[in-house]
């Protein structure tokens, strides 16, 4: 802003001086020299370029001490990445055998799974200079700026490696999909130029380069990438970095609790069990939030209870002060109990806690204990899960005579699982291809599955009046009902044989 005012004001002052009859020649000369000096320094120091974390240049030059052992789980991804990195380390052998160098490694996977950590560990493992940038940093209003930044990135990592006496450099580009998205040949000129420049720079990498450059890019939208980026000789090593399984979650939690004072009741395995679907970043957050709860209380050590609260916070968001009416609270409580009763009946031991207090967007919630990580689902398993989803709405129907908007998300989940049943050839339609079958037929089949399961859920819940009443009393008074007390209540009711799922 200041720049623009200056550019406007200077000519105005000069014209005014001319009117007054002052010779402006010396001022013009001085201005030209000053502008030259400023331009020179701006190129040297990266003014107006990327956010700089070191003096080395415009990009985030990161001194990294991350080791592969600091990354929990991801064993396959780490092994595959190390294999690719060996090409960087043993470059003499490559030349001997005439092997083309690996130029790019693409890490794909959901956010927070450790892709950036992997790139940093790679730099450490190979003793390479490391420069990081994010795809969105290349997007500028002006055509050509992105391409210039790509050139700068390569120049910078080479300079850095030379300065540090390293014979390789790693460039990490996060969110590569921002610049590497599919080209449609129209409008997107700026993106195209940036991508073309990246491809040109990659094509220029040869086995005899010193320092040797390797690009590591990360995305969670691999399907969006232009095929030119993915072809052999470019990003031709694809490594998927997935959400951690239970074993990996234990490792990640151990890494992030290693520097924290834990009480003896903290059971890392149990926390890992309860955090199914969490990414590494979320697990790090759980450890951190638990420590914050302990600090707030002035506790000597971090206890299991602190971890429980932290898991809830990361899963559902911070407690909110939304005050619901008694009528609404009762509806929420019965809705959640509907989920909980079905869950416990179809998978005994699965309810960890029922809560009636507003957190994030929810007014209440059931925390479930996933039994194990699963990758394949049978029809029966999917039906059970659908019933758990429907339990909330069905409970509302039983006690209030109708549903509410609170079931929208539940229905979305139930619908997508019912569609999964149809698409996997497990419905009465048999094996079908969605392209060759009438949409209404699919719709009707999905509806039939859901209606059938609503009926089964209703029968199941109608036999649990006592549990609803007893649990509601506890939730009303204490806001929280533990899985164990809930199970004690359920034990008193023997499920009628034909209702047991
Ligand atoms: P994004 O796609 O959002 O950029 P990312 O996959 O690059 O995410 P990172 O930035 O590497 O994720 O991870 C964020 C933080 O989460 C790390 O700094 C670390 O604290 C933690 N983390 C993630 N995965 C792991 C892991 N496997 N082991 C240990 N810590 C992890």
CSV table of N, CA, C and O and ligand atoms in Angstrom, one decimal, residues 69-74 78 109-120 172 174-175 218-220 241-242 244 248 251-253 255-256 279-285, ligand 1:
chain,number,residue,atom,x,y,z
A,69,UNK,N,12.9,-42.6,12.4
A,69,UNK,CA,12.4,-43.2,13.7
A,69,UNK,C,11.4,-42.3,14.4
A,69,UNK,O,10.7,-42.7,15.4
A,70,UNK,N,11.4,-41.0,14.1
A,70,UNK,CA,10.4,-40.1,14.7
A,70,UNK,C,9.0,-40.2,14.1
A,70,UNK,O,8.1,-39.5,14.5
A,71,UNK,N,8.9,-41.0,13.1
A,71,UNK,CA,7.6,-41.2,12.4
A,71,UNK,C,7.0,-42.5,12.8
A,71,UNK,O,7.6,-43.5,12.6
A,72,UNK,N,5.9,-42.4,13.5
A,72,UNK,CA,5.2,-43.7,14.0
A,72,UNK,C,4.5,-44.4,12.8
A,72,UNK,O,3.9,-43.7,12.0
A,73,UNK,N,4.6,-45.7,12.8
A,73,UNK,CA,3.9,-46.5,11.8
A,73,UNK,C,4.4,-46.2,10.4
A,73,UNK,O,5.6,-46.0,10.3
A,74,UNK,N,3.6,-46.2,9.4
A,74,UNK,CA,4.0,-45.9,8.0
A,74,UNK,C,5.2,-46.8,7.6
A,74,UNK,O,6.0,-46.3,6.8
A,78,UNK,N,7.7,-45.8,4.6
A,78,UNK,CA,9.1,-45.4,4.9
A,78,UNK,C,10.0,-46.3,4.1
A,78,UNK,O,11.0,-45.8,3.6
A,109,UNK,N,-2.0,-39.0,0.4
A,109,UNK,CA,-2.7,-39.5,1.5
A,109,UNK,C,-3.5,-38.4,2.2
A,109,UNK,O,-3.3,-37.2,1.9
A,110,UNK,N,-4.3,-38.7,3.2
A,110,UNK,CA,-5.1,-37.7,3.9
A,110,UNK,C,-4.2,-36.7,4.7
A,110,UNK,O,-3.1,-37.0,4.9
A,111,UNK,N,-4.8,-35.5,5.0
A,111,UNK,CA,-4.0,-34.5,5.7
A,111,UNK,C,-3.6,-35.1,7.1
A,111,UNK,O,-4.3,-35.9,7.7
A,112,UNK,N,-2.4,-34.6,7.5
A,112,UNK,CA,-1.9,-34.9,8.8
A,112,UNK,C,-1.4,-36.3,9.0
A,112,UNK,O,-1.3,-36.7,10.2
A,113,UNK,N,-1.1,-37.0,8.0
A,113,UNK,CA,-0.6,-38.4,8.1
A,113,UNK,C,1.0,-38.4,8.2
A,113,UNK,O,1.5,-39.5,8.3
A,114,UNK,N,1.6,-37.3,8.0
A,114,UNK,CA,3.1,-37.3,8.2
A,114,UNK,C,3.8,-37.2,6.9
A,114,UNK,O,5.0,-37.5,6.8
A,115,UNK,N,3.2,-36.6,5.8
A,115,UNK,CA,3.9,-36.5,4.5
A,115,UNK,C,5.1,-35.5,4.6
A,115,UNK,O,6.2,-35.8,4.2
A,116,UNK,N,4.8,-34.4,5.3
A,116,UNK,CA,5.9,-33.4,5.5
A,116,UNK,C,7.0,-34.0,6.3
A,116,UNK,O,8.2,-33.8,6.0
A,117,UNK,N,6.6,-34.7,7.4
A,117,UNK,CA,7.6,-35.3,8.2
A,117,UNK,C,8.5,-36.3,7.4
A,117,UNK,O,9.7,-36.3,7.6
A,118,UNK,N,7.9,-37.0,6.5
A,118,UNK,CA,8.6,-38.0,5.6
A,118,UNK,C,9.7,-37.3,4.8
A,118,UNK,O,10.8,-37.7,4.6
A,119,UNK,N,9.2,-36.1,4.2
A,119,UNK,CA,10.1,-35.4,3.3
A,119,UNK,C,11.3,-34.8,4.1
A,119,UNK,O,12.5,-34.9,3.7
A,120,UNK,N,11.0,-34.4,5.4
A,120,UNK,CA,12.1,-33.9,6.2
A,120,UNK,C,13.1,-35.0,6.6
A,120,UNK,O,14.3,-34.8,6.6
A,172,UNK,N,10.7,-29.9,-1.4
A,172,UNK,CA,9.4,-30.5,-1.0
A,172,UNK,C,8.3,-29.5,-1.4
A,172,UNK,O,8.4,-28.3,-1.0
A,174,UNK,N,4.4,-29.1,-1.0
A,174,UNK,CA,3.1,-29.6,-0.4
A,174,UNK,C,2.0,-29.1,-1.3
A,174,UNK,O,2.2,-28.1,-2.1
A,175,UNK,N,0.9,-29.7,-1.3
A,175,UNK,CA,-0.3,-29.3,-2.1
A,175,UNK,C,0.0,-29.1,-3.5
A,175,UNK,O,-0.3,-28.1,-4.2
A,218,UNK,N,3.6,-33.6,-2.2
A,218,UNK,CA,2.5,-34.2,-1.4
A,218,UNK,C,1.2,-33.7,-1.9
A,218,UNK,O,1.0,-32.6,-2.3
A,219,UNK,N,0.2,-34.6,-1.9
A,219,UNK,CA,-1.2,-34.2,-2.2
A,219,UNK,C,-2.2,-35.2,-1.6
A,219,UNK,O,-1.8,-36.3,-1.3
A,220,UNK,N,-3.4,-34.7,-1.4
A,220,UNK,CA,-4.4,-35.7,-1.0
A,220,UNK,C,-5.4,-35.8,-2.1
A,220,UNK,O,-6.5,-36.3,-2.0
A,241,UNK,N,0.5,-42.6,1.9
A,241,UNK,CA,0.8,-42.4,3.3
A,241,UNK,C,-0.6,-42.4,3.9
A,241,UNK,O,-1.3,-41.5,3.9
A,242,UNK,N,-1.0,-43.6,4.5
A,242,UNK,CA,-2.4,-43.8,4.9
A,242,UNK,C,-2.6,-43.4,6.4
A,242,UNK,O,-1.7,-43.2,7.1
A,244,UNK,N,-3.1,-44.1,10.2
A,244,UNK,CA,-2.5,-45.2,10.9
A,244,UNK,C,-3.4,-46.2,11.4
A,244,UNK,O,-4.5,-45.9,11.8
A,248,UNK,N,0.2,-48.6,14.6
A,248,UNK,CA,0.8,-47.3,14.3
A,248,UNK,C,0.4,-46.2,15.2
A,248,UNK,O,1.1,-45.4,15.7
A,251,UNK,N,2.3,-46.5,18.3
A,251,UNK,CA,3.7,-45.9,18.2
A,251,UNK,C,3.6,-44.4,18.2
A,251,UNK,O,4.5,-43.7,18.8
A,252,UNK,N,2.7,-43.8,17.4
A,252,UNK,CA,2.6,-42.3,17.3
A,252,UNK,C,2.3,-41.7,18.7
A,252,UNK,O,3.0,-40.7,19.1
A,253,UNK,N,1.4,-42.3,19.4
A,253,UNK,CA,1.1,-41.8,20.8
A,253,UNK,C,2.3,-41.9,21.7
A,253,UNK,O,2.6,-41.0,22.5
A,255,UNK,N,5.4,-41.8,20.7
A,255,UNK,CA,6.4,-40.7,20.3
A,255,UNK,C,6.0,-39.4,21.0
A,255,UNK,O,6.8,-38.7,21.5
A,256,UNK,N,4.7,-39.1,20.9
A,256,UNK,CA,4.3,-37.8,21.4
A,256,UNK,C,4.0,-37.7,22.9
A,256,UNK,O,3.7,-36.6,23.4
A,279,UNK,N,-5.7,-39.2,12.5
A,279,UNK,CA,-4.5,-39.1,11.8
A,279,UNK,C,-3.4,-38.8,12.8
A,279,UNK,O,-3.6,-38.6,14.0
A,280,UNK,N,-2.1,-38.9,12.3
A,280,UNK,CA,-1.0,-38.6,13.2
A,280,UNK,C,-1.1,-37.3,13.9
A,280,UNK,O,-0.8,-37.1,15.0
A,281,UNK,N,-1.5,-36.3,13.0
A,281,UNK,CA,-1.6,-34.9,13.6
A,281,UNK,C,-2.7,-34.8,14.7
A,281,UNK,O,-2.5,-34.2,15.7
A,282,UNK,N,-3.8,-35.6,14.5
A,282,UNK,CA,-4.8,-35.6,15.5
A,282,UNK,C,-4.3,-36.3,16.8
A,282,UNK,O,-4.6,-35.8,17.9
A,283,UNK,N,-3.5,-37.3,16.6
A,283,UNK,CA,-3.0,-38.0,17.8
A,283,UNK,C,-2.0,-37.1,18.6
A,283,UNK,O,-2.0,-37.1,19.8
A,284,UNK,N,-1.2,-36.4,17.8
A,284,UNK,CA,-0.3,-35.4,18.4
A,284,UNK,C,-1.1,-34.4,19.3
A,284,UNK,O,-0.8,-34.1,20.4
A,285,UNK,N,-2.3,-34.0,18.7
A,285,UNK,CA,-3.1,-33.0,19.3
A,285,UNK,C,-3.7,-33.6,20.6
A,285,UNK,O,-3.8,-32.9,21.6
B,1,LIG,P1,-0.9,-32.1,5.2
B,1,LIG,O1,-1.3,-33.0,4.1
B,1,LIG,O2,-2.0,-31.4,5.9
B,1,LIG,O3,0.2,-31.1,4.9
B,1,LIG,P2,1.0,-33.9,6.3
B,1,LIG,O4,0.6,-35.3,5.9
B,1,LIG,O5,2.1,-33.3,5.6
B,1,LIG,O6,-0.3,-33.0,6.4
B,1,LIG,P3,2.6,-33.5,8.7
B,1,LIG,O7,2.7,-32.1,8.5
B,1,LIG,O8,3.7,-34.4,8.3
B,1,LIG,O9,1.3,-34.1,7.9
B,1,LIG,O10,2.1,-33.9,10.2
B,1,LIG,C1,1.6,-32.9,11.1
B,1,LIG,C2,2.1,-33.3,12.5
B,1,LIG,O11,1.4,-34.5,12.9
B,1,LIG,C3,3.5,-33.6,12.6
B,1,LIG,O12,4.3,-32.5,12.9
B,1,LIG,C4,3.5,-34.6,13.8
B,1,LIG,O13,3.5,-33.9,15.0
B,1,LIG,C5,2.2,-35.3,13.6
B,1,LIG,N1,2.3,-36.6,12.9
B,1,LIG,C6,1.7,-36.9,11.7
B,1,LIG,N2,1.9,-38.1,11.3
B,1,LIG,C7,2.8,-38.6,12.3
B,1,LIG,C8,3.5,-39.9,12.4
B,1,LIG,N3,3.3,-40.9,11.5
B,1,LIG,N4,4.3,-40.1,13.5
B,1,LIG,C9,4.5,-39.1,14.4
B,1,LIG,N5,3.9,-37.9,14.3
B,1,LIG,C10,3.0,-37.6,13.3
